[in-house]
mmCIF file of C-alpha atoms and ligand atoms in Angstrom:
data_model
loop_
_atom_site.group_PDB
_atom_site.id
_atom_site.type_symbol
_atom_site.label_atom_id
_atom_site.label_comp_id
_atom_site.label_asym_id
_atom_site.label_seq_id
_atom_site.Cartn_x
_atom_site.Cartn_y
_atom_site.Cartn_z
ATOM 1 C CA MET A 1 -18.668 12.789 1.601
ATOM 2 C CA LYS A 2 -16.657 14.832 4.072
ATOM 3 C CA PRO A 3 -13.423 16.479 2.949
ATOM 4 C CA ILE A 4 -10.297 14.713 4.123
ATOM 5 C CA ILE A 5 -7.104 15.544 5.963
ATOM 6 C CA ILE A 6 -4.011 13.646 4.806
ATOM 7 C CA PHE A 7 -1.608 12.530 7.515
ATOM 8 C CA GLY A 8 1.916 12.853 6.104
ATOM 9 C CA VAL A 9 3.927 15.341 4.072
ATOM 10 C CA GLY A 10 6.136 12.967 2.068
ATOM 11 C CA GLN A 11 5.818 11.593 -1.445
ATOM 12 C CA PHE A 12 3.027 9.186 -0.503
ATOM 13 C CA ALA A 13 1.040 12.155 0.826
ATOM 14 C CA GLU A 14 1.523 14.000 -2.474
ATOM 15 C CA VAL A 15 0.438 10.920 -4.441
ATOM 16 C CA ALA A 16 -2.628 10.492 -2.203
ATOM 17 C CA HIS A 17 -3.565 14.151 -2.778
ATOM 18 C CA PHE A 18 -3.175 13.625 -6.551
ATOM 19 C CA TYR A 19 -5.546 10.669 -6.755
ATOM 20 C CA PHE A 20 -8.127 11.836 -4.214
ATOM 21 C CA THR A 21 -8.483 15.231 -5.935
ATOM 22 C CA ARG A 22 -8.534 13.925 -9.517
ATOM 23 C CA ASP A 23 -10.355 10.612 -9.260
ATOM 24 C CA SER A 24 -12.706 10.674 -6.263
ATOM 25 C CA SER A 25 -15.458 12.822 -4.844
ATOM 26 C CA ARG A 26 -13.244 13.793 -1.904
ATOM 27 C CA GLU A 27 -11.819 17.247 -1.385
ATOM 28 C CA VAL A 28 -8.472 17.481 0.453
ATOM 29 C CA ALA A 29 -8.566 20.265 3.065
ATOM 30 C CA ALA A 30 -5.119 20.073 4.682
ATOM 31 C CA PHE A 31 -2.117 17.940 5.545
ATOM 32 C CA THR A 32 -0.969 17.102 9.048
ATOM 33 C CA THR A 33 2.191 15.691 10.587
ATOM 34 C CA ASP A 34 3.675 15.147 14.025
ATOM 35 C CA ASP A 35 7.103 16.228 12.808
ATOM 36 C CA MET A 36 6.642 19.947 12.107
ATOM 37 C CA ALA A 37 10.411 20.581 12.381
ATOM 38 C CA MET A 38 10.865 18.755 9.055
ATOM 39 C CA ALA A 39 7.626 19.914 7.414
ATOM 40 C CA PRO A 40 6.852 22.821 5.070
ATOM 41 C CA GLN A 41 4.185 25.329 6.165
ATOM 42 C CA GLN A 42 2.210 24.530 3.028
ATOM 43 C CA LEU A 43 2.078 21.568 0.677
ATOM 44 C CA LEU A 44 0.440 21.675 -2.754
ATOM 45 C CA GLY A 45 -1.137 24.987 -1.740
ATOM 46 C CA LEU A 46 -2.764 23.549 1.397
ATOM 47 C CA PRO A 47 -1.921 24.226 5.044
ATOM 48 C CA VAL A 48 0.219 21.773 7.024
ATOM 49 C CA ILE A 49 -1.241 21.567 10.528
ATOM 50 C CA PRO A 50 0.628 20.237 13.587
ATOM 51 C CA PHE A 51 -0.964 16.926 14.481
ATOM 52 C CA SER A 52 -1.477 18.098 18.089
ATOM 53 C CA GLU A 53 -3.903 20.768 16.758
ATOM 54 C CA ILE A 54 -5.722 18.773 14.090
ATOM 55 C CA ALA A 55 -8.782 17.569 16.018
ATOM 56 C CA ALA A 56 -9.467 21.101 17.311
ATOM 57 C CA LYS A 57 -9.014 22.831 13.942
ATOM 58 C CA TYR A 58 -10.445 20.080 11.689
ATOM 59 C CA PRO A 59 -12.810 18.066 13.919
ATOM 60 C CA PRO A 60 -13.828 14.485 13.084
ATOM 61 C CA SER A 61 -17.455 15.628 12.886
ATOM 62 C CA SER A 62 -16.586 17.575 9.715
ATOM 63 C CA TYR A 63 -13.488 15.856 8.294
ATOM 64 C CA ASP A 64 -12.309 12.331 7.547
ATOM 65 C CA MET A 65 -8.648 11.259 7.550
ATOM 66 C CA PHE A 66 -6.319 9.338 5.259
ATOM 67 C CA VAL A 67 -3.015 8.084 6.679
ATOM 68 C CA ALA A 68 -0.336 8.281 3.971
ATOM 69 C CA ILE A 69 2.565 6.415 5.553
ATOM 70 C CA GLY A 70 4.466 3.817 3.514
ATOM 71 C CA SER A 71 5.737 0.439 4.650
ATOM 72 C CA SER A 72 8.141 1.624 7.370
ATOM 73 C CA ALA A 73 8.584 -0.840 10.249
ATOM 74 C CA VAL A 74 6.856 -3.375 7.971
ATOM 75 C CA ASN A 75 3.617 -1.394 7.915
ATOM 76 C CA ARG A 76 3.424 -1.071 11.696
ATOM 77 C CA ASN A 77 3.846 2.728 11.673
ATOM 78 C CA ARG A 78 0.859 3.141 9.372
ATOM 79 C CA ARG A 79 -1.125 0.619 11.436
ATOM 80 C CA ASP A 80 -0.417 2.495 14.665
ATOM 81 C CA LYS A 81 -1.257 5.898 13.202
ATOM 82 C CA CYS A 82 -4.574 4.575 11.850
ATOM 83 C CA ALA A 83 -5.425 3.317 15.356
ATOM 84 C CA CYS A 84 -4.494 6.720 16.781
ATOM 85 C CA MET A 85 -6.785 8.504 14.279
ATOM 86 C CA LYS A 86 -9.680 6.255 15.166
ATOM 87 C CA SER A 87 -9.165 6.884 18.873
ATOM 88 C CA LEU A 88 -9.527 10.601 18.102
ATOM 89 C CA GLY A 89 -12.847 9.858 16.395
ATOM 90 C CA PHE A 90 -11.831 10.182 12.740
ATOM 91 C CA THR A 91 -13.332 7.980 10.045
ATOM 92 C CA LEU A 92 -10.624 6.749 7.683
ATOM 93 C CA ALA A 93 -11.176 7.349 3.969
ATOM 94 C CA SER A 94 -10.349 4.878 1.208
ATOM 95 C CA TYR A 95 -9.596 5.388 -2.477
ATOM 96 C CA ALA A 96 -10.026 2.956 -5.386
ATOM 97 C CA SER A 97 -8.980 3.980 -8.889
ATOM 98 C CA SER A 98 -11.658 4.232 -11.550
ATOM 99 C CA LYS A 99 -9.036 2.654 -13.835
ATOM 100 C CA SER A 100 -8.877 -0.610 -11.907
ATOM 101 C CA ILE A 101 -11.191 -3.586 -12.330
ATOM 102 C CA ILE A 102 -12.510 -4.427 -8.891
ATOM 103 C CA TRP A 103 -15.101 -7.181 -8.501
ATOM 104 C CA THR A 104 -15.467 -7.004 -4.733
ATOM 105 C CA GLU A 105 -17.035 -4.521 -2.366
ATOM 106 C CA ALA A 106 -15.275 -6.008 0.646
ATOM 107 C CA ILE A 107 -12.611 -3.328 0.988
ATOM 108 C CA GLY A 108 -11.701 -1.849 4.364
ATOM 109 C CA GLU A 109 -10.954 1.670 5.571
ATOM 110 C CA ASN A 110 -7.747 3.598 4.814
ATOM 111 C CA SER A 111 -7.247 1.420 1.763
ATOM 112 C CA PHE A 112 -5.655 2.872 -1.364
ATOM 113 C CA ILE A 113 -5.920 1.077 -4.713
ATOM 114 C CA LEU A 114 -4.197 2.649 -7.710
ATOM 115 C CA GLU A 115 -4.696 2.069 -11.424
ATOM 116 C CA HIS A 116 -4.571 -1.148 -13.467
ATOM 117 C CA ASN A 117 -5.234 -3.549 -10.636
ATOM 118 C CA THR A 118 -7.439 -6.560 -11.280
ATOM 119 C CA ILE A 119 -9.214 -7.732 -8.148
ATOM 120 C CA GLN A 120 -11.349 -10.772 -8.833
ATOM 121 C CA PRO A 121 -14.649 -11.878 -7.231
ATOM 122 C CA TYR A 122 -14.970 -13.260 -3.695
ATOM 123 C CA THR A 123 -11.809 -11.468 -2.624
ATOM 124 C CA ARG A 124 -11.606 -9.563 0.669
ATOM 125 C CA ILE A 125 -9.308 -6.609 1.221
ATOM 126 C CA GLY A 126 -8.844 -5.646 4.874
ATOM 127 C CA ASN A 127 -8.366 -2.292 6.545
ATOM 128 C CA ASN A 128 -5.364 -0.107 5.768
ATOM 129 C CA VAL A 129 -4.240 -2.065 2.726
ATOM 130 C CA ILE A 130 -2.179 -0.199 0.124
ATOM 131 C CA ILE A 131 -2.288 -1.671 -3.380
ATOM 132 C CA TRP A 132 -0.065 0.258 -5.767
ATOM 133 C CA SER A 133 -0.465 -0.137 -9.553
ATOM 134 C CA GLY A 134 -0.806 -3.089 -11.889
ATOM 135 C CA ASN A 135 -1.361 -6.096 -9.611
ATOM 136 C CA HIS A 136 -3.406 -9.240 -10.164
ATOM 137 C CA ILE A 137 -5.319 -10.339 -7.072
ATOM 138 C CA GLY A 138 -7.119 -13.554 -7.882
ATOM 139 C CA HIS A 139 -10.496 -14.909 -6.817
ATOM 140 C CA HIS A 140 -11.123 -15.848 -3.174
ATOM 141 C CA VAL A 141 -7.964 -14.091 -1.989
ATOM 142 C CA ILE A 142 -7.953 -12.668 1.528
ATOM 143 C CA VAL A 143 -5.648 -9.710 2.159
ATOM 144 C CA GLU A 144 -5.606 -9.113 5.898
ATOM 145 C CA ASP A 145 -5.249 -5.668 7.511
ATOM 146 C CA ASN A 146 -2.222 -3.360 7.128
ATOM 147 C CA CYS A 147 -0.638 -5.003 4.065
ATOM 148 C CA PHE A 148 1.316 -3.208 1.308
ATOM 149 C CA ILE A 149 1.234 -4.659 -2.220
ATOM 150 C CA THR A 150 3.641 -2.763 -4.465
ATOM 151 C CA SER A 151 3.372 -3.313 -8.253
ATOM 152 C CA HIS A 152 3.009 -6.163 -10.739
ATOM 153 C CA VAL A 153 2.479 -8.700 -7.986
ATOM 154 C CA VAL A 154 0.548 -11.841 -8.901
ATOM 155 C CA ILE A 155 -1.515 -13.274 -6.056
ATOM 156 C CA SER A 156 -3.145 -16.438 -7.306
ATOM 157 C CA GLY A 157 -6.610 -17.631 -6.374
ATOM 158 C CA GLY A 158 -7.420 -18.674 -2.828
ATOM 159 C CA VAL A 159 -4.300 -17.177 -1.216
ATOM 160 C CA THR A 160 -4.351 -15.541 2.218
ATOM 161 C CA ILE A 161 -1.896 -12.708 2.831
ATOM 162 C CA GLY A 162 -1.238 -12.381 6.557
ATOM 163 C CA GLU A 163 -1.637 -9.106 8.397
ATOM 164 C CA GLY A 164 1.005 -6.450 7.807
ATOM 165 C CA THR A 165 2.801 -8.251 4.993
ATOM 166 C CA PHE A 166 4.818 -6.328 2.370
ATOM 167 C CA LEU A 167 4.985 -7.721 -1.175
ATOM 168 C CA GLY A 168 7.821 -6.367 -3.343
ATOM 169 C CA VAL A 169 7.510 -5.651 -7.046
ATOM 170 C CA ASN A 170 6.907 -8.620 -9.342
ATOM 171 C CA ALA A 171 6.444 -11.115 -6.515
ATOM 172 C CA THR A 172 4.456 -14.228 -7.457
ATOM 173 C CA ILE A 173 2.338 -16.157 -4.972
ATOM 174 C CA ARG A 174 1.136 -19.642 -5.848
ATOM 175 C CA ASP A 175 -2.559 -20.472 -5.497
ATOM 176 C CA HIS A 176 -4.138 -21.538 -2.205
ATOM 177 C CA ILE A 177 -1.185 -20.865 0.075
ATOM 178 C CA HIS A 178 -1.031 -18.790 3.241
ATOM 179 C CA LEU A 179 1.536 -16.070 3.863
ATOM 180 C CA GLY A 180 2.331 -15.371 7.508
ATOM 181 C CA LYS A 181 1.949 -12.068 9.322
ATOM 182 C CA TYR A 182 4.437 -9.235 8.803
ATOM 183 C CA ASN A 183 6.374 -11.013 6.064
ATOM 184 C CA VAL A 184 8.648 -9.094 3.691
ATOM 185 C CA ILE A 185 8.440 -10.728 0.265
ATOM 186 C CA GLY A 186 11.356 -9.457 -1.833
ATOM 187 C CA ALA A 187 11.119 -8.085 -5.352
ATOM 188 C CA GLY A 188 10.754 -10.907 -7.857
ATOM 189 C CA ALA A 189 10.331 -13.659 -5.272
ATOM 190 C CA VAL A 190 8.299 -16.738 -6.221
ATOM 191 C CA ILE A 191 6.507 -18.163 -3.180
ATOM 192 C CA LEU A 192 5.293 -21.735 -3.577
ATOM 193 C CA LYS A 193 4.685 -22.779 0.047
ATOM 194 C CA ASN A 194 3.153 -21.326 3.188
ATOM 195 C CA THR A 195 5.419 -18.867 4.995
ATOM 196 C CA ARG A 196 6.061 -18.258 8.696
ATOM 197 C CA ASP A 197 5.250 -15.046 10.555
ATOM 198 C CA GLU A 198 7.721 -12.132 10.623
ATOM 199 C CA GLU A 199 10.192 -13.469 8.064
ATOM 200 C CA VAL A 200 11.867 -12.113 4.929
ATOM 201 C CA TYR A 201 11.737 -14.115 1.691
ATOM 202 C CA SER A 202 13.710 -13.268 -1.454
ATOM 203 C CA SER A 203 14.799 -15.145 -4.563
ATOM 204 C CA LYS A 204 18.412 -15.781 -5.446
ATOM 205 C CA SER A 205 19.657 -12.607 -7.105
ATOM 206 C CA ALA A 206 19.338 -12.551 -10.880
ATOM 207 C CA LEU A 207 22.196 -10.050 -11.236
ATOM 208 C CA ARG A 208 24.616 -11.134 -13.951
ATOM 209 C CA HIS A 209 28.273 -10.321 -14.493
ATOM 210 C CA PRO A 210 28.680 -7.713 -17.291
ATOM 211 C CA ALA A 211 30.965 -10.077 -19.261
ATOM 212 C CA THR A 212 28.177 -12.653 -19.407
ATOM 213 C CA THR A 213 25.800 -10.046 -20.781
ATOM 214 C CA HIS A 214 28.393 -9.097 -23.419
ATOM 215 C CA GLU A 215 28.819 -12.740 -24.469
ATOM 216 C CA GLN A 216 25.062 -13.086 -24.806
ATOM 217 C CA ASP A 217 24.947 -9.975 -26.994
ATOM 218 C CA GLU A 218 27.609 -11.404 -29.327
ATOM 219 C CA ILE A 219 25.768 -14.704 -29.670
ATOM 220 C CA SER A 220 22.453 -13.042 -30.489
ATOM 221 C CA ALA A 221 24.203 -10.713 -33.008
HETATM 222 C C1 COA B 1 14.431 -8.525 -0.069
HETATM 223 C C2 COA B 1 14.788 -7.123 0.413
HETATM 224 C C3 COA B 1 13.743 -6.645 1.418
HETATM 225 C C4 COA B 1 16.167 -7.209 1.056
HETATM 226 O O1 COA B 1 16.579 -5.931 1.433
HETATM 227 P P1 COA B 1 18.005 -5.732 2.157
HETATM 228 O O2 COA B 1 18.067 -6.579 3.385
HETATM 229 O O3 COA B 1 18.205 -4.264 2.304
HETATM 230 O O4 COA B 1 18.997 -6.373 1.149
HETATM 231 P P2 COA B 1 20.214 -5.705 0.360
HETATM 232 O O5 COA B 1 19.724 -4.708 -0.630
HETATM 233 O O6 COA B 1 21.247 -5.249 1.358
HETATM 234 O O7 COA B 1 20.790 -6.965 -0.441
HETATM 235 C C5 COA B 1 21.442 -8.039 0.218
HETATM 236 C C6 COA B 1 21.759 -9.104 -0.820
HETATM 237 O O8 COA B 1 20.539 -9.726 -1.247
HETATM 238 C C7 COA B 1 20.344 -9.544 -2.653
HETATM 239 N N1 COA B 1 18.908 -9.216 -2.834
HETATM 240 C C8 COA B 1 18.262 -8.199 -2.263
HETATM 241 N N2 COA B 1 16.987 -8.204 -2.648
HETATM 242 C C9 COA B 1 16.836 -9.245 -3.487
HETATM 243 C C10 COA B 1 15.743 -9.736 -4.214
HETATM 244 N N3 COA B 1 14.535 -9.160 -4.136
HETATM 245 N N4 COA B 1 15.929 -10.819 -4.971
HETATM 246 C C11 COA B 1 17.147 -11.399 -5.060
HETATM 247 N N5 COA B 1 18.231 -10.961 -4.386
HETATM 248 C C12 COA B 1 18.077 -9.896 -3.616
HETATM 249 C C13 COA B 1 21.239 -8.383 -3.042
HETATM 250 O O9 COA B 1 21.631 -8.455 -4.406
HETATM 251 C C14 COA B 1 22.393 -8.568 -2.091
HETATM 252 O O10 COA B 1 23.230 -9.586 -2.585
HETATM 253 P P3 COA B 1 24.851 -9.524 -2.422
HETATM 254 O O11 COA B 1 25.072 -9.520 -0.926
HETATM 255 O O12 COA B 1 25.301 -10.738 -3.124
HETATM 256 O O13 COA B 1 25.264 -8.240 -3.061
HETATM 257 C C15 COA B 1 14.788 -6.088 -0.715
HETATM 258 O O14 COA B 1 15.931 -6.150 -1.518
HETATM 259 C C16 COA B 1 13.584 -6.145 -1.606
HETATM 260 O O15 COA B 1 13.459 -6.948 -2.531
HETATM 261 N N6 COA B 1 12.673 -5.191 -1.328
HETATM 262 C C17 COA B 1 11.508 -4.974 -2.124
HETATM 263 C C18 COA B 1 11.754 -3.767 -3.018
HETATM 264 C C19 COA B 1 10.507 -3.347 -3.728
HETATM 265 O O16 COA B 1 9.764 -4.128 -4.267
HETATM 266 N N7 COA B 1 10.250 -2.061 -3.688
HETATM 267 C C20 COA B 1 9.082 -1.494 -4.260
HETATM 268 C C21 COA B 1 8.811 -0.233 -3.546
HETATM 269 S S1 COA B 1 7.432 0.570 -4.262
#
């Protein structure tokens, strides 16, 4: 396994460094960014290299890359940077937590799967898919490239998640439906039907007036 360079200097980059160094056979050699004006010279004791110099100083023959960009522009920024890395010749590294239960080997490059995920058999996870902690991804699910699944999402069996889709915390997806490409599924949304491409879906807000909460407290007391 080659050591890796992490693209990014934000919180996702720090989290990626944490998991790769503690729970994988990968060593992290450096960070890189194309915004040196906003970057520190070092991060977590490692050098931060201008992206324009990375292939010369850390060539793809000796180093792999992990792109640690969040869901900005509905995952398109991370998608585009992964394509850029591949055009430079880098292989993209993936991470899967030893504390998740993963019953598929069909997981693409630049994927990042944190702890307490259950991924059932016959499921396919595409390239550049970020799966944060504590999700259920049922059997025969297809997660297409460039998706971001946050936390405590339930994806029922046989669902297809279209390319680039973002799933907010606690979203619930009914079995055997198809989410479109580049959807934003809001926190707590319950999706029962197929969705169209490039749309935002959220549930009616569950926020309650404080007086209502107070009344409820009195009743239960
Ligand atoms: C759906 C979402 C994308 C909308 O974002 P937005 O356009 O910035 O919306 P706003 O925060 O301005 O809220 C607009 C209105 O929608 C409501 N709303 C926002 N998100 C909602 C949600 N998930 N469910 C129900 N109502 C929601 C707000 O209460 C607000 O209502 P109001 O106008 O009556 O006050 C976003 O709220 C969301 O759910 N993102 C996912 C967050 C998440 O899971 N983060 C995890 C990161 S690890």
